[in-house]
C-alpha positions as a Markdown table, in Angstrom:
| # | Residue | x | y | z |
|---|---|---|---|---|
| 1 | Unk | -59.0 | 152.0 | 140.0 |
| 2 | Unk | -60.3 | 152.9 | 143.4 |
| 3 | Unk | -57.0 | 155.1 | 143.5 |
| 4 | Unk | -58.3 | 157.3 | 140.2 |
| 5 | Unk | -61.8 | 157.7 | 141.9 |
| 6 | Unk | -60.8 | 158.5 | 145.1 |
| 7 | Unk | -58.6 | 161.4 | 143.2 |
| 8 | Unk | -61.1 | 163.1 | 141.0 |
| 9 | Unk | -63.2 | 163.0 | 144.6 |
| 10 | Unk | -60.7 | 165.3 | 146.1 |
| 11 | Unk | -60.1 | 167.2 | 142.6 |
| 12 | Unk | -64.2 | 167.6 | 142.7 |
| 13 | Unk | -64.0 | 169.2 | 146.2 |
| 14 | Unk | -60.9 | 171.3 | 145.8 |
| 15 | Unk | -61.3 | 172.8 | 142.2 |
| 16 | Unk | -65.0 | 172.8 | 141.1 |
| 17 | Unk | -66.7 | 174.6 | 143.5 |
| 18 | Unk | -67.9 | 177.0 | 140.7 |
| 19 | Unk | -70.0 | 174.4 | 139.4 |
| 20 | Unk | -71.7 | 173.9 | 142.9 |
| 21 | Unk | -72.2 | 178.2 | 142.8 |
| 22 | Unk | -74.0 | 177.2 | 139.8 |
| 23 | Unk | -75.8 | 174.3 | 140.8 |
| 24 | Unk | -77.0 | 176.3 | 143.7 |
| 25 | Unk | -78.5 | 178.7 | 141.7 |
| 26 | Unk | -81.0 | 176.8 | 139.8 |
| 27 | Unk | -81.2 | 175.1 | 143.4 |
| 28 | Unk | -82.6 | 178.2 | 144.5 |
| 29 | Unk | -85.0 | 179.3 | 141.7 |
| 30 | Unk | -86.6 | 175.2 | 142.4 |
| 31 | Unk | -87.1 | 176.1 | 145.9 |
| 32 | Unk | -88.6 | 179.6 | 144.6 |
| 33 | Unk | -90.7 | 177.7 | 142.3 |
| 34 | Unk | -91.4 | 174.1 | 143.1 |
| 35 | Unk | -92.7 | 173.5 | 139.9 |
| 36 | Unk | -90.1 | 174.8 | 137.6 |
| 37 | Unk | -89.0 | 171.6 | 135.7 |
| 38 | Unk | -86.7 | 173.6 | 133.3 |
| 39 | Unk | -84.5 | 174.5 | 137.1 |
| 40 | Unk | -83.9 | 170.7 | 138.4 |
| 41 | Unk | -83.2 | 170.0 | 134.7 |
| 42 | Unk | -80.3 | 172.4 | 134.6 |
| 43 | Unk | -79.1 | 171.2 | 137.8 |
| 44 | Unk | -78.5 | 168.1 | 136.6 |
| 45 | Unk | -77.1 | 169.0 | 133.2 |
| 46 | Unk | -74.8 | 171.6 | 135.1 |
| 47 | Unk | -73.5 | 168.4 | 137.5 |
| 48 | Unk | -73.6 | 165.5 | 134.3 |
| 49 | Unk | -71.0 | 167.3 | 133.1 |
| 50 | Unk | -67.9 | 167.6 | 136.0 |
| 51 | Unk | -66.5 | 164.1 | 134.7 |
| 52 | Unk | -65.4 | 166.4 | 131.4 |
| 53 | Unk | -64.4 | 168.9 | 133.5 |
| 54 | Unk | -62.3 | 166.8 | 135.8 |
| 55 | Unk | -60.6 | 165.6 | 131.8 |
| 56 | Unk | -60.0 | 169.0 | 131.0 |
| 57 | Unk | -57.9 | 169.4 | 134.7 |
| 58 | Unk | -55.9 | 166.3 | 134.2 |
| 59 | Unk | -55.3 | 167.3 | 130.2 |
| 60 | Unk | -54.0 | 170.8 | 131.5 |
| 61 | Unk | -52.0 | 170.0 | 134.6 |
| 62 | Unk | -50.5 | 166.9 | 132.6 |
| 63 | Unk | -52.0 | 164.2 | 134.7 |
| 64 | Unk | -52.7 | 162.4 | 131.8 |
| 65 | Unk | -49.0 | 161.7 | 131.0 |
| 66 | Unk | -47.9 | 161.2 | 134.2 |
| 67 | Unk | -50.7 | 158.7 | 135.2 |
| 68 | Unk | -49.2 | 156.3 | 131.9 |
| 69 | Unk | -46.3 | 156.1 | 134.4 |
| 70 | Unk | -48.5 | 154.5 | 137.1 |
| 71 | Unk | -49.9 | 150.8 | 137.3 |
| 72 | Unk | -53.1 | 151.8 | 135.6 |
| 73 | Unk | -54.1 | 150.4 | 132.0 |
| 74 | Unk | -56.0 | 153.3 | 129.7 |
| 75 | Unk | -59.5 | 151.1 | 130.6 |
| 76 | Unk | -59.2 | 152.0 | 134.1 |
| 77 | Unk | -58.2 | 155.6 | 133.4 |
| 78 | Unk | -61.2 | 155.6 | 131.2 |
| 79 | Unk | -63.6 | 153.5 | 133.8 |
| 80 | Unk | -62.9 | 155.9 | 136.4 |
| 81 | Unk | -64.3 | 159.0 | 134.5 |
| 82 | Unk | -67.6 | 157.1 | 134.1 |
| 83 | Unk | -67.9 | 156.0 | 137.4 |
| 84 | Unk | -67.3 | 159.2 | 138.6 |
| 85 | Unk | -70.3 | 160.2 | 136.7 |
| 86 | Unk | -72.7 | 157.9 | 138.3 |
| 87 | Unk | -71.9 | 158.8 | 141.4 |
| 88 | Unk | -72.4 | 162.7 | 141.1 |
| 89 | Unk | -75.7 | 161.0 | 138.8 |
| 90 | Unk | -76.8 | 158.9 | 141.9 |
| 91 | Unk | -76.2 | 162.1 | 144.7 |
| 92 | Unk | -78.1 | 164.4 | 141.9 |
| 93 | Unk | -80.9 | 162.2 | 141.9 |
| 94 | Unk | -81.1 | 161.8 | 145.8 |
| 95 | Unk | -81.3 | 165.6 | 146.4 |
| 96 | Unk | -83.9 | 165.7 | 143.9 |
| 97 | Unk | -85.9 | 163.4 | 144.8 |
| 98 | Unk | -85.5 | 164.7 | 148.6 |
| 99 | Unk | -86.5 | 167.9 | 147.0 |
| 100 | Unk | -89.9 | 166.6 | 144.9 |
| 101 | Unk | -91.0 | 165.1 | 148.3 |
| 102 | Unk | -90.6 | 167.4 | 151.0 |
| 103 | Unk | -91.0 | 170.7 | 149.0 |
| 104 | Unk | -94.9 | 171.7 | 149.3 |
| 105 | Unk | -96.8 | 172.2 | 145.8 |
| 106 | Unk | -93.8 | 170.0 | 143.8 |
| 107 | Unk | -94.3 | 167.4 | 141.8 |
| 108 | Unk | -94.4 | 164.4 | 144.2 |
| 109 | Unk | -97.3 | 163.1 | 142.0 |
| 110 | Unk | -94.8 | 163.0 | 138.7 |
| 111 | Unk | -91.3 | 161.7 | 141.0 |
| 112 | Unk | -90.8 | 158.9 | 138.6 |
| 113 | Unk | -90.7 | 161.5 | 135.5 |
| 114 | Unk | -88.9 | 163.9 | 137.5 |
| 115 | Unk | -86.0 | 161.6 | 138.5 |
| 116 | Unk | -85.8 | 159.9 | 134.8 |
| 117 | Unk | -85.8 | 163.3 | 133.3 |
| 118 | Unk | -83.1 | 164.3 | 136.0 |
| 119 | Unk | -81.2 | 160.9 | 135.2 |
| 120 | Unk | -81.0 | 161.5 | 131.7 |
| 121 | Unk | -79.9 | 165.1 | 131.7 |
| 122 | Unk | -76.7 | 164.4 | 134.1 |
| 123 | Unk | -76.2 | 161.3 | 132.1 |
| 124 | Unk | -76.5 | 161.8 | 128.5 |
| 125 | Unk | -74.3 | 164.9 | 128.5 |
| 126 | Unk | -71.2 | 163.1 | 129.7 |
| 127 | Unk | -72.0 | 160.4 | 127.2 |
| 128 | Unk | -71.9 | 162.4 | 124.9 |
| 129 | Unk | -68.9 | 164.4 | 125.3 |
| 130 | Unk | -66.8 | 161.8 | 127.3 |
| 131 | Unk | -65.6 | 160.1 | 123.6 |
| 132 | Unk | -64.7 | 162.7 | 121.9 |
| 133 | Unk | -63.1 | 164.2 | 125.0 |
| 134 | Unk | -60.8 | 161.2 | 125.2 |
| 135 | Unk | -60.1 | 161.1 | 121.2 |
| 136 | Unk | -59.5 | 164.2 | 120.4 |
| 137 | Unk | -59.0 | 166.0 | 123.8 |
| 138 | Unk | -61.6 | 168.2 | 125.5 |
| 139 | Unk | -61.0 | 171.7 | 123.5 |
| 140 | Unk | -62.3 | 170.2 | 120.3 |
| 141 | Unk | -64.8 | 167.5 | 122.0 |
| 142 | Unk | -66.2 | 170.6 | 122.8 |
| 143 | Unk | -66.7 | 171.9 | 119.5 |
| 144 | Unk | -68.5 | 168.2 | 118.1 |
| 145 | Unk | -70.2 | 168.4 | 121.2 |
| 146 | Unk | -72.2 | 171.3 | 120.5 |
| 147 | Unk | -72.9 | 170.2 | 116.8 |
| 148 | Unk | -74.4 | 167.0 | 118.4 |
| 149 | Unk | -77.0 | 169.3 | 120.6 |
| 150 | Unk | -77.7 | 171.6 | 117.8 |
| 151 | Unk | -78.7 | 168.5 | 115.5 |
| 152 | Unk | -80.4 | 167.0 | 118.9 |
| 153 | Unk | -82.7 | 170.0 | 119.0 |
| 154 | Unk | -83.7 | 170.1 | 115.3 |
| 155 | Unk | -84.2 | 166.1 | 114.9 |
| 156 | Unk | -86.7 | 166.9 | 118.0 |
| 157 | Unk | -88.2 | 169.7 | 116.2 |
| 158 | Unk | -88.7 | 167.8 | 113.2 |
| 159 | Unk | -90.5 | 165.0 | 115.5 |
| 160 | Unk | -92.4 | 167.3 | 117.8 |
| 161 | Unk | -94.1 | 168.8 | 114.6 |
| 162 | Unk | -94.8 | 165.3 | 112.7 |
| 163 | Unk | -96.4 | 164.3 | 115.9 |
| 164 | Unk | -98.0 | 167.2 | 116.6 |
| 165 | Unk | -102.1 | 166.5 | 116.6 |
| 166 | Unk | -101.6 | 162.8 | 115.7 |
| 167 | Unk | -102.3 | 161.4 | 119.3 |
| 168 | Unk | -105.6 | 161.9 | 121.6 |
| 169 | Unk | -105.0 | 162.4 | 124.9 |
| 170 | Unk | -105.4 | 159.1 | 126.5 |
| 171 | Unk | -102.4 | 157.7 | 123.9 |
| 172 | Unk | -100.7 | 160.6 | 125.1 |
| 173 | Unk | -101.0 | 160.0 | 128.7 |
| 174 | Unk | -100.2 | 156.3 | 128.4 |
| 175 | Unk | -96.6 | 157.9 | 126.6 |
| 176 | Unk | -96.7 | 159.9 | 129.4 |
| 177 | Unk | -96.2 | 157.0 | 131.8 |
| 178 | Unk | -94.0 | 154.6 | 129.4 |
| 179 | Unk | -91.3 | 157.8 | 129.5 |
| 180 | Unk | -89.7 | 157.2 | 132.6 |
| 181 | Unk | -88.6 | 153.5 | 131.9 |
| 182 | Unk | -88.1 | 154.4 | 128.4 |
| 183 | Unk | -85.7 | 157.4 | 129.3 |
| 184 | Unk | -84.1 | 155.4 | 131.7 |
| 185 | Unk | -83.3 | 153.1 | 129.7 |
| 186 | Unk | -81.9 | 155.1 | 126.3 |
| 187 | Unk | -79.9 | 157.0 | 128.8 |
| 188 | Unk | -78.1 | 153.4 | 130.4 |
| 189 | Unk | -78.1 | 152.1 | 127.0 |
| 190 | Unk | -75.9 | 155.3 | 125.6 |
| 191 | Unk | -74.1 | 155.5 | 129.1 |
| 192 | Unk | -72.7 | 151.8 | 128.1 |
| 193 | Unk | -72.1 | 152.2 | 124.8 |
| 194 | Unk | -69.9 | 155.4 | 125.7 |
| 195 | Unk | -68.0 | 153.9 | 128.1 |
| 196 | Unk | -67.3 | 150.9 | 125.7 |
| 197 | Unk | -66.0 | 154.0 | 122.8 |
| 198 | Unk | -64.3 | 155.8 | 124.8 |
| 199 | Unk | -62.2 | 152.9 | 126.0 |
| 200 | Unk | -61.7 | 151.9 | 122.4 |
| 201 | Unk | -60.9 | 155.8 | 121.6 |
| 202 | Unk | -58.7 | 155.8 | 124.5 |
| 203 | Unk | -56.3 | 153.2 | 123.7 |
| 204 | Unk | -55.9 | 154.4 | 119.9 |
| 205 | Unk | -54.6 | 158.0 | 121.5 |
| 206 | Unk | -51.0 | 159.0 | 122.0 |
| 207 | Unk | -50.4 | 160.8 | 125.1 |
């Protein structure tokens, strides 16, 4: 499986330096604007995505097909996706934390928030999307994946305003500081369970 990695590495380099033009960007408007949590957010969403992206490339240059011919079973095909996605979620989370600690006026004070925050918006992306990419290919993963965000983002609405005015402020600050180990952990738990479905999903495809 090494093998797979090491290819989607050079793939990364070679092919999606667009994304890094984008990652820049909201790179740029952090350092601008230490405190702008909405910038490192997109950063990270921008990079949780590449493992699809890397998909797409092998869907449309045939890779797919052609790597059935090599000594790799459809769970390391699968596993090599997800692992590529914690390691562009671990390098992420380095520059951001490197950026939240040496940047003046950041948000050194809220790192473990930051980071968590940053965690789960590279990871639960590709969790999301990685299944149905390997189902039903990445054109129409894309599709179901944006009907998942749009229910995401009402369901939350729906909570935000049940909660809203329910909690004084010292419940909400202890929240505050159970988030990080509780977004952490919803975003390992989903990570897993992907991985496991899209495996499942994987073997059940002709390609």
């Amino acid at each position: 499986m090494k093998g797979l990695v090491l290819k989607d590495f050079y793939l990364l380099t070679r092919y999606c330096r667009n994304f890094l033009l984008v990652a820049f960007v909201f790179l740029v408007m952090y350092i601008s604007n230490p405190g702008n949590t909405a910038a490192i957010t997109m950063l990270c969403a921008v990079t949780g995505i590449l493992p699809i992206t890397l998909l797409s490339y092998d869907e449309r240059e045939g890779w797919i097909t052609y790597c059935q011919t090599l000594p790799y079973t459809k769970a390391q095909y699968v596993s090599a996706k997800y692992v590529m996605g914690l390691f562009v979620c671990l390098g992420s989370m380095v520059l951001l934390g490197l950026l939240v600690i040496f940047l003046p006026g950041g948000l050194v004070g809220l790192l473990p928030l930051v980071l968590s925050t940053g965690a789960a918006a590279c990871l639960v992306p590709a969790a999301l999307m990685l299944p149905f990419s390997f189902r039903y290919g990445t054109e129409k993963a894309r599709v179901l994946y944006f009907f998942c965000i749009g229910l995401f983002i009402i369901g939350m609405g729906l909570v935000a305003a049940n909660l809203d005015g329910r909690f004084d402020r010292e419940t909400l600050s202890r929240l505050v500081a159970l988030l990080p180990a509780l977004l952490c952990g919803i975003s390992a738990a989903l990570y897993g369970a992907s991985w496991l479905l899209s495996i499942a999903w994987y073997r059940r495809r002709e390609v």
